[in-house]
């Protein structure tokens, strides 16, 4: 096992052990969760633009389907390997159960650096992947979605290829599609929207300030959208960063301007504090490490995994961390932060808005009835707020971190579904 997969797997299983003490889950259900339900390894031959043939390795892992068809993204990345995909599939099993979605968990990926491919090569690879996994997926079986370096365009090609194979229009086989191909309104901003709903639901319990301050690490799809939502809701977003570095403004950055400049120039560095909005003084640029240790009310990691580890956990001064990235806080850091009373709103809750609207997309595809942006937004808010408040109460009742509460809740739900088919006590009682 190599790369990211190791740490993710270690983290996932360590956190599971902790949560088990608070979950109502039978031995039988746990036995089912020990290994992925099924793992498919494929090779995908692709005709390259220069006429040569190249073979890529691809994977699809369905971890557990006790609660419904499995659901999870497809990642295109040079580090993709079967262990990483399995771990992420396990993670999706938990996330879907935290939000009470009628899905199990899965994940897929291709070991490739997509930036090295032409657009036509990328299309042939995406269609080739679907040709290879077509018998393994389906609207009632396993429903993929975008993940790292895959997007709506790729989902569209994949849905089209599956429909060609099945000789039928099958939009519900995949989510995160372009709108004209059966995508859902609100899917593009769903992850940040859901994270915003969670922080707003818990705001009265966590943040005393009237005009709270926030710092956002990562200014991509998720980070830029949450920064804008917080700004519009009256937070002072004092710092944001991308892979090149961070910008800071004590009076609050004017996020619509920062976003516009970033979109035009593609560099956050080009953005400066806007006119009268704040006092730049000498603090207009920060390193990424400095952003993480700012004294703000809410810190939002929205970039990559393992941003906060044992090495920098002691430098974190924010009392609340909203995890919009997947796995931005390692388990060792989690323990250090908990000792210091920092509240971590875990990824399996905070960034589950994306998979929740994917569920809405699947439901719309299956009924053929399409919802307005407002209806999607209301249904997302209802679900995010409901689950956030329930987890808050559960965590408070047991005096445990929200992450442990989320894992315990998910394990209980998965266990109930698995046990509904019968458990040891039933078969061994007279
Ligand atoms: P993205 O590629 O659009 O944005 C990532 C951003 O992080 C970019 O601005 C990049 O410059 C920045 N970045 C990279 N390294 C950095 C560093 N060291 N310091 C600061 N910034 C850095 O990706 P995204 O879709 O916004 O996803 C961000 C995170 O959210 C990922 O962890 C992803 O798994 C998670 N997530 C995304 C979704 C979704 O719907 N897009 C859903 C759930 C979780």
Coordinates of C-alpha atoms and ligand atoms in Angstrom, one line a residue:
X1 CA 0.0 0.0 0.0
X2 CA 1.4 3.4 -0.8
X3 CA 0.8 7.1 -0.8
X4 CA -2.4 8.8 0.5
X5 CA -4.1 5.4 1.0
X6 CA -2.0 4.4 4.0
X7 CA -2.8 7.4 6.1
X8 CA -6.5 7.5 5.1
X9 CA -6.9 3.8 6.0
X10 CA -5.2 4.1 9.3
X11 CA -7.2 7.2 10.1
X12 CA -10.5 5.6 9.1
X13 CA -10.0 2.5 11.1
X14 CA -8.7 4.3 14.2
X15 CA -11.8 6.6 14.2
X16 CA -14.1 3.6 13.7
X17 CA -12.7 1.9 16.9
X18 CA -13.5 5.0 18.9
X19 CA -17.0 5.4 17.5
X20 CA -17.9 1.7 18.1
X21 CA -18.2 2.4 21.8
X22 CA -21.2 4.7 21.2
X23 CA -22.8 2.9 18.2
X24 CA -25.5 0.3 18.6
X25 CA -24.1 -2.2 16.1
X26 CA -24.0 -6.0 16.2
X27 CA -21.0 -8.2 15.8
X28 CA -22.6 -9.6 12.6
X29 CA -22.9 -6.1 11.0
X30 CA -19.3 -5.4 11.9
X31 CA -18.1 -8.6 10.4
X32 CA -19.8 -7.6 7.1
X33 CA -17.9 -4.2 7.2
X34 CA -14.5 -5.8 7.6
X35 CA -13.8 -6.0 3.8
X36 CA -15.2 -4.3 0.7
X37 CA -18.2 -6.2 -0.9
X38 CA -16.5 -6.3 -4.3
X39 CA -13.5 -4.9 -6.0
X40 CA -13.0 -4.6 -9.8
X41 CA -9.6 -4.0 -11.4
X42 CA -9.6 -3.3 -15.0
X43 CA -7.2 -2.3 -17.8
X44 CA -8.3 0.3 -20.3
X45 CA -6.6 0.3 -23.7
X46 CA -6.6 3.8 -25.2
X47 CA -5.6 4.8 -28.7
X48 CA -3.4 7.9 -28.3
X49 CA -3.4 10.8 -30.6
X50 CA 0.0 9.7 -32.1
X51 CA -1.5 6.4 -33.1
X52 CA 0.1 4.3 -30.3
X53 CA -1.9 2.2 -27.8
X54 CA -1.6 2.8 -24.1
X55 CA -3.1 0.8 -21.3
X56 CA -4.3 2.5 -18.1
X57 CA -5.2 0.8 -14.8
X58 CA -8.7 1.5 -13.4
X59 CA -10.6 0.4 -10.3
X60 CA -14.1 0.4 -8.9
X61 CA -14.8 -0.7 -5.3
X62 CA -18.2 -1.2 -3.8
X63 CA -17.7 -1.3 -0.1
X64 CA -21.1 -1.9 1.4
X65 CA -24.6 -1.9 0.0
X66 CA -26.7 -2.7 3.1
X67 CA -28.5 0.6 2.8
X68 CA -29.0 0.7 -1.0
X69 CA -27.1 1.0 -4.3
X70 CA -23.5 2.1 -3.7
X71 CA -22.4 5.7 -4.4
X72 CA -19.1 7.4 -4.8
X73 CA -16.9 9.4 -7.1
X74 CA -14.4 8.5 -9.8
X75 CA -10.9 10.0 -9.4
X76 CA -8.3 10.5 -12.1
X77 CA -4.9 10.9 -10.4
X78 CA -1.4 9.4 -10.7
X79 CA -1.5 8.1 -7.1
X80 CA -4.8 6.2 -7.5
X81 CA -4.3 2.6 -6.3
X82 CA -6.7 -0.1 -5.1
X83 CA -6.1 0.5 -1.4
X84 CA -6.8 4.2 -1.6
X85 CA -10.0 3.5 -3.6
X86 CA -11.1 0.9 -1.0
X87 CA -10.6 3.4 1.8
X88 CA -12.4 6.1 0.1
X89 CA -15.3 3.7 -0.6
X90 CA -15.5 2.9 3.1
X91 CA -15.6 6.6 3.8
X92 CA -18.5 7.1 1.4
X93 CA -20.4 4.3 3.2
X94 CA -20.1 6.3 6.4
X95 CA -20.9 9.6 4.7
X96 CA -24.1 8.4 3.0
X97 CA -25.3 6.9 6.3
X98 CA -24.5 10.1 8.3
X99 CA -26.9 12.0 6.0
X100 CA -29.3 9.0 6.0
X101 CA -29.2 8.7 2.2
X102 CA -30.5 5.4 0.8
X103 CA -27.0 4.5 -0.5
X104 CA -24.1 2.4 0.4
X105 CA -20.5 3.5 -0.4
X106 CA -18.2 3.0 -3.4
X107 CA -15.3 4.7 -5.2
X108 CA -13.5 4.4 -8.5
X109 CA -10.4 5.7 -10.1
X110 CA -7.9 5.6 -12.9
X111 CA -4.1 5.8 -12.3
X112 CA -3.4 8.7 -14.7
X113 CA -2.3 12.3 -14.8
X114 CA -5.1 13.8 -16.8
X115 CA -3.2 16.9 -17.5
X116 CA -0.9 14.9 -19.8
X117 CA -3.8 13.9 -22.1
X118 CA -5.4 15.7 -25.0
X119 CA -9.2 16.3 -24.7
X120 CA -9.8 13.5 -27.2
X121 CA -7.6 11.1 -25.3
X122 CA -9.4 12.0 -22.1
X123 CA -12.8 11.3 -23.7
X124 CA -11.6 7.9 -25.0
X125 CA -10.2 7.1 -21.5
X126 CA -13.5 8.1 -19.8
X127 CA -15.6 6.0 -22.3
X128 CA -13.1 3.1 -22.0
X129 CA -13.5 3.1 -18.2
X130 CA -17.3 2.8 -18.6
X131 CA -16.9 0.0 -21.2
X132 CA -14.7 -1.9 -18.6
X133 CA -17.0 -1.4 -15.6
X134 CA -20.4 -1.4 -17.3
X135 CA -21.5 -4.7 -15.7
X136 CA -20.5 -3.5 -12.3
X137 CA -22.5 -0.2 -12.1
X138 CA -26.1 0.8 -12.8
X139 CA -28.8 3.0 -11.3
X140 CA -29.9 0.1 -8.9
X141 CA -26.4 -1.2 -8.2
X142 CA -23.7 1.4 -8.1
X143 CA -23.9 5.1 -9.1
X144 CA -20.6 7.0 -9.7
X145 CA -20.0 10.8 -9.6
X146 CA -17.1 13.2 -10.0
X147 CA -14.1 13.4 -7.7
X148 CA -10.6 14.7 -8.0
X149 CA -9.8 15.8 -11.6
X150 CA -13.1 14.6 -13.0
X151 CA -16.0 16.9 -13.8
X152 CA -19.5 17.3 -15.3
X153 CA -18.1 17.0 -18.9
X154 CA -16.5 13.6 -18.0
X155 CA -19.7 12.5 -16.2
X156 CA -21.6 13.4 -19.4
X157 CA -19.3 11.3 -21.6
X158 CA -19.6 8.4 -19.1
X159 CA -23.4 8.5 -19.0
X160 CA -23.5 8.7 -22.8
X161 CA -21.3 5.6 -23.1
X162 CA -23.3 3.6 -20.6
X163 CA -26.5 4.5 -22.5
X164 CA -24.9 3.4 -25.8
X165 CA -24.0 0.0 -24.2
X166 CA -27.5 -0.5 -22.7
X167 CA -29.3 0.9 -25.8
X168 CA -31.4 3.0 -23.5
X169 CA -31.3 6.5 -22.0
X170 CA -30.0 5.9 -18.5
X171 CA -29.2 9.2 -16.8
X172 CA -29.5 7.8 -13.3
X173 CA -26.4 5.7 -13.8
X174 CA -24.1 8.6 -12.8
X175 CA -24.5 12.0 -11.0
X176 CA -22.8 15.3 -11.4
X177 CA -23.8 15.5 -15.1
X178 CA -24.2 18.7 -17.1
X179 CA -27.7 20.2 -16.7
X180 CA -28.9 19.4 -20.2
X181 CA -27.9 15.7 -19.7
X182 CA -30.0 15.3 -16.6
X183 CA -27.8 17.1 -14.0
X184 CA -29.5 18.7 -11.0
X185 CA -29.7 22.4 -10.4
X186 CA -27.6 23.4 -7.4
X187 CA -25.1 20.5 -7.8
X188 CA -22.2 22.8 -8.6
X189 CA -22.4 24.7 -5.3
X190 CA -24.0 21.9 -3.2
X191 CA -20.9 21.1 -1.1
X192 CA -20.3 24.6 0.1
X193 CA -24.1 25.2 0.4
X194 CA -24.3 22.2 2.7
X195 CA -21.3 23.3 4.8
X196 CA -22.8 26.7 5.1
X197 CA -26.1 25.2 6.4
X198 CA -24.2 23.2 9.0
X199 CA -22.2 26.2 10.4
X200 CA -25.3 28.3 10.4
X201 CA -27.3 25.6 12.2
X202 CA -24.6 25.4 14.9
X203 CA -23.6 29.1 15.0
X204 CA -25.6 29.9 18.1
X205 CA -24.0 27.1 20.0
X206 CA -20.4 27.7 18.8
X207 CA -19.8 31.3 17.8
X208 CA -20.5 34.1 20.2
X209 CA -19.5 37.0 17.9
X210 CA -22.1 39.0 16.0
X211 CA -19.8 39.4 13.0
X212 CA -17.6 36.4 13.2
X213 CA -14.3 36.1 11.4
X214 CA -13.3 33.3 9.1
X215 CA -10.3 32.0 7.1
X216 CA -10.6 29.7 4.1
X217 CA -7.8 27.4 2.9
X218 CA -8.3 26.5 -0.8
X219 CA -10.1 28.8 -3.2
X220 CA -11.4 26.3 -5.7
X221 CA -14.9 25.2 -6.4
X222 CA -15.7 24.5 -2.7
X223 CA -13.5 27.1 -1.0
X224 CA -14.5 30.1 -3.2
X225 CA -18.2 29.3 -2.8
X226 CA -18.1 29.0 1.0
X227 CA -16.0 32.2 1.2
X228 CA -18.7 34.0 -0.8
X229 CA -21.6 32.5 1.3
X230 CA -19.9 33.5 4.6
X231 CA -19.2 37.0 3.3
X232 CA -22.8 37.4 2.2
X233 CA -24.0 36.2 5.6
X234 CA -22.0 38.9 7.3
X235 CA -18.9 37.0 8.3
X236 CA -15.6 38.9 8.0
X237 CA -13.6 36.5 5.7
X238 CA -10.1 37.8 6.6
X239 CA -8.0 35.4 4.7
X240 CA -8.2 32.9 1.8
X241 CA -5.5 30.8 0.1
X242 CA -4.7 28.7 -3.0
X243 CA -1.7 26.5 -3.7
X244 CA 0.4 29.6 -4.5
X245 CA -0.2 31.4 -1.1
X246 CA -2.7 33.3 1.0
X247 CA -4.0 36.9 1.1
X248 CA -5.1 38.6 4.3
X249 CA -7.2 41.7 5.2
X250 CA -8.0 42.3 8.9
X251 CA -11.1 44.3 8.0
X252 CA -12.4 41.4 5.8
X253 CA -11.7 40.7 2.2
X254 CA -14.3 41.7 -0.4
X255 CA -14.9 38.1 -1.6
X256 CA -16.9 38.9 -4.8
X257 CA -13.9 41.0 -6.0
X258 CA -11.3 38.3 -5.0
X259 CA -13.4 35.7 -6.8
X260 CA -13.6 37.8 -9.9
X261 CA -9.9 38.6 -10.0
X262 CA -9.0 34.9 -9.4
X263 CA -11.4 33.8 -12.2
X264 CA -9.8 36.3 -14.6
X265 CA -6.2 36.0 -13.6
X266 CA -6.3 32.4 -12.2
X267 CA -4.0 33.7 -9.4
X268 CA -5.2 34.7 -5.9
X269 CA -2.1 36.8 -5.5
X270 CA -3.5 39.3 -8.0
X271 CA -6.3 40.1 -5.6
X272 CA -5.8 42.9 -3.1
X273 CA -8.1 44.2 -0.4
X274 CA -10.7 46.2 -2.1
X275 CA -10.8 49.9 -1.6
X276 CA -12.5 50.9 1.7
X277 CA -13.4 47.3 2.7
X278 CA -10.4 46.9 5.0
X279 CA -7.1 47.9 6.2
X280 CA -4.4 46.1 4.4
X281 CA -1.5 47.5 6.5
X282 CA 1.5 45.3 5.9
X283 CA -0.3 42.0 6.1
X284 CA -1.6 41.5 2.6
X285 CA 0.2 38.2 2.0
X286 CA 0.6 35.2 4.2
X287 CA 1.9 31.7 3.8
X288 CA -0.5 28.8 3.9
X289 CA 0.8 27.8 7.3
X290 CA 0.1 31.3 8.7
X291 CA -3.4 31.2 7.4
X292 CA -4.1 28.0 9.3
X293 CA -2.9 29.5 12.6
X294 CA -4.9 32.8 12.3
X295 CA -7.0 33.8 15.4
X296 CA -10.4 33.6 13.7
X297 CA -13.8 32.3 14.8
X298 CA -14.0 29.7 12.1
X299 CA -11.2 28.0 10.1
X300 CA -12.4 26.3 6.9
X301 CA -9.9 23.8 5.3
X302 CA -11.2 23.4 1.7
X303 CA -8.1 22.2 -0.2
X304 CA -6.5 18.8 0.4
X305 CA -6.3 16.0 2.9
X306 CA -3.9 16.2 5.9
X307 CA -3.7 20.1 6.1
X308 CA -3.7 19.9 9.9
X309 CA -1.5 17.2 11.4
X310 CA 0.3 16.5 14.7
X311 CA 3.0 18.9 13.4
X312 CA 0.9 22.0 13.3
X313 CA -2.2 21.2 15.5
X314 CA -0.7 23.1 18.4
X315 CA -0.5 26.3 16.3
X316 CA -4.3 26.3 15.4
X317 CA -6.0 29.1 17.3
X318 CA -9.5 29.0 15.7
X319 CA -12.0 27.5 18.2
X320 CA -14.1 26.0 15.3
X321 CA -12.9 24.0 12.2
X322 CA -15.4 23.3 9.4
X323 CA -13.9 20.5 7.3
X324 CA -15.0 21.0 3.7
X325 CA -12.0 19.1 2.2
X326 CA -12.0 15.4 2.7
X327 CA -9.7 14.3 5.6
X328 CA -8.0 17.7 6.2
X329 CA -7.4 16.9 9.9
X330 CA -5.4 13.8 10.8
X331 CA -6.6 11.6 13.7
X332 CA -3.5 12.6 15.8
X333 CA -4.4 16.3 15.2
X334 CA -8.0 15.5 16.1
X335 CA -7.0 14.3 19.5
X336 CA -4.7 17.3 20.1
X337 CA -7.4 19.7 19.0
X338 CA -10.0 18.0 21.2
X339 CA -7.7 18.3 24.2
X340 CA -7.7 22.1 23.6
X341 CA -11.4 22.3 23.2
X342 CA -11.4 23.0 19.5
X343 CA -14.7 21.9 17.8
X344 CA -14.1 20.1 14.5
X345 CA -17.2 19.8 12.3
X346 CA -16.2 16.6 10.5
X347 CA -16.0 16.2 6.7
X348 CA -18.6 13.3 6.7
X349 CA -21.2 15.9 7.8
X350 CA -19.7 19.3 6.7
X351 CA -19.0 18.4 3.0
X352 CA -21.9 15.9 2.5
X353 CA -24.0 18.5 0.6
X354 CA -22.4 17.3 -2.6
X355 CA -23.5 13.7 -2.3
X356 CA -26.8 14.8 -1.0
X357 CA -27.6 16.8 -4.1
X358 CA -26.2 13.8 -6.1
X359 CA -28.9 11.8 -4.4
X360 CA -31.5 14.4 -5.5
X361 CA -30.1 14.2 -9.0
X362 CA -30.5 10.4 -9.1
X363 CA -34.1 10.8 -7.7
X364 CA -35.0 13.4 -10.3
X365 CA -33.5 11.2 -13.1
X366 CA -35.6 8.2 -11.9
X367 CA -38.9 10.1 -11.7
X368 CA -38.3 12.3 -14.7
X369 CA -39.5 15.3 -12.7
X370 CA -36.9 18.1 -12.4
X371 CA -36.8 20.5 -9.4
X372 CA -36.2 24.2 -9.3
X373 CA -33.0 25.6 -7.8
X374 CA -35.0 26.8 -4.8
X375 CA -36.5 23.4 -4.2
X376 CA -33.1 21.7 -4.3
X377 CA -31.7 24.4 -1.9
X378 CA -34.6 24.0 0.5
X379 CA -34.4 20.2 0.6
X380 CA -30.6 20.3 1.1
X381 CA -30.9 22.8 3.9
X382 CA -33.6 20.7 5.6
X383 CA -31.4 17.6 5.6
X384 CA -28.1 19.3 6.5
X385 CA -29.6 21.2 9.4
X386 CA -31.6 18.2 10.7
X387 CA -28.6 15.9 10.7
X388 CA -26.3 18.6 12.2
X389 CA -28.6 19.3 15.1
X390 CA -29.2 15.6 15.8
X391 CA -25.4 14.9 15.8
X392 CA -24.8 17.9 18.1
X393 CA -27.3 16.6 20.6
X394 CA -25.9 13.0 20.4
X395 CA -22.3 14.4 20.9
X396 CA -23.4 16.6 23.8
X397 CA -25.3 13.7 25.5
X398 CA -22.2 11.5 25.4
X399 CA -19.6 14.2 25.8
X400 CA -17.8 13.1 22.6
X401 CA -16.5 15.0 19.5
X402 CA -18.9 15.5 16.6
X403 CA -16.8 13.2 14.4
X404 CA -17.1 10.3 16.9
X405 CA -20.9 11.0 17.0
X406 CA -21.1 11.0 13.2
X407 CA -19.3 7.7 12.9
X408 CA -21.4 6.2 15.7
X409 CA -24.6 7.3 14.1
X410 CA -23.6 6.0 10.7
X411 CA -22.5 2.6 12.1
X412 CA -25.8 2.3 13.9
X413 CA -27.7 3.0 10.7
X414 CA -25.6 0.6 8.6
X415 CA -25.9 -2.0 11.4
X416 CA -29.7 -1.7 11.5
X417 CA -29.9 -2.3 7.7
X418 CA -27.6 -5.3 7.9
X419 CA -29.3 -6.8 10.9
X420 CA -32.7 -6.5 9.3
X421 CA -31.8 -9.6 7.3
X422 CA -31.3 -11.5 10.5
X423 CA -28.6 -11.8 13.2
X424 CA -26.9 -14.4 15.3
X425 CA -29.4 -14.1 18.2
X426 CA -32.3 -14.9 15.8
X427 CA -30.6 -18.0 14.3
X428 CA -29.4 -19.4 17.7
X429 CA -32.5 -18.8 19.8
X430 CA -34.9 -21.7 20.4
Ligands
LIG1 P1 -10.6 22.4 -6.5 O1 -9.5 21.7 -7.2 O2 -11.6 23.2 -7.2 O3 -9.9 23.4 -5.4 C1 -8.9 23.1 -4.6 C2 -8.2 24.4 -4.2 O4 -7.2 24.1 -3.2 C3 -7.5 25.1 -5.3 O5 -7.8 26.5 -5.2 C4 -6.0 24.9 -5.0 O6 -5.2 25.9 -5.5 C5 -6.1 24.9 -3.5 N1 -4.9 24.3 -2.9 C6 -4.2 23.2 -3.2 N2 -3.2 23.0 -2.3 C7 -3.3 24.0 -1.4 C8 -2.5 24.3 -0.3 N3 -1.5 23.6 0.1 N4 -2.9 25.4 0.4 C9 -3.9 26.1 0.1 N5 -4.7 25.9 -1.0 C10 -4.3 24.8 -1.7 O7 -11.3 21.3 -5.6 P2 -12.7 21.3 -4.8 O8 -13.7 20.6 -5.7 O9 -13.0 22.7 -4.4 O10 -12.4 20.4 -3.6 C11 -11.7 20.8 -2.5 C12 -11.8 19.8 -1.4 O11 -13.2 19.5 -1.1 C13 -11.2 18.4 -1.7 O12 -10.7 17.9 -0.5 C14 -12.4 17.6 -2.2 O13 -12.2 16.2 -2.0 C15 -13.4 18.1 -1.2 N6 -14.8 17.9 -1.6 C16 -15.2 18.4 -2.8 C17 -16.6 18.2 -3.2 C18 -17.1 18.8 -4.4 O14 -18.4 18.7 -4.6 N7 -16.3 19.5 -5.3 C19 -17.4 17.4 -2.4 C20 -16.9 16.9 -1.2 C21 -15.6 17.1 -0.8

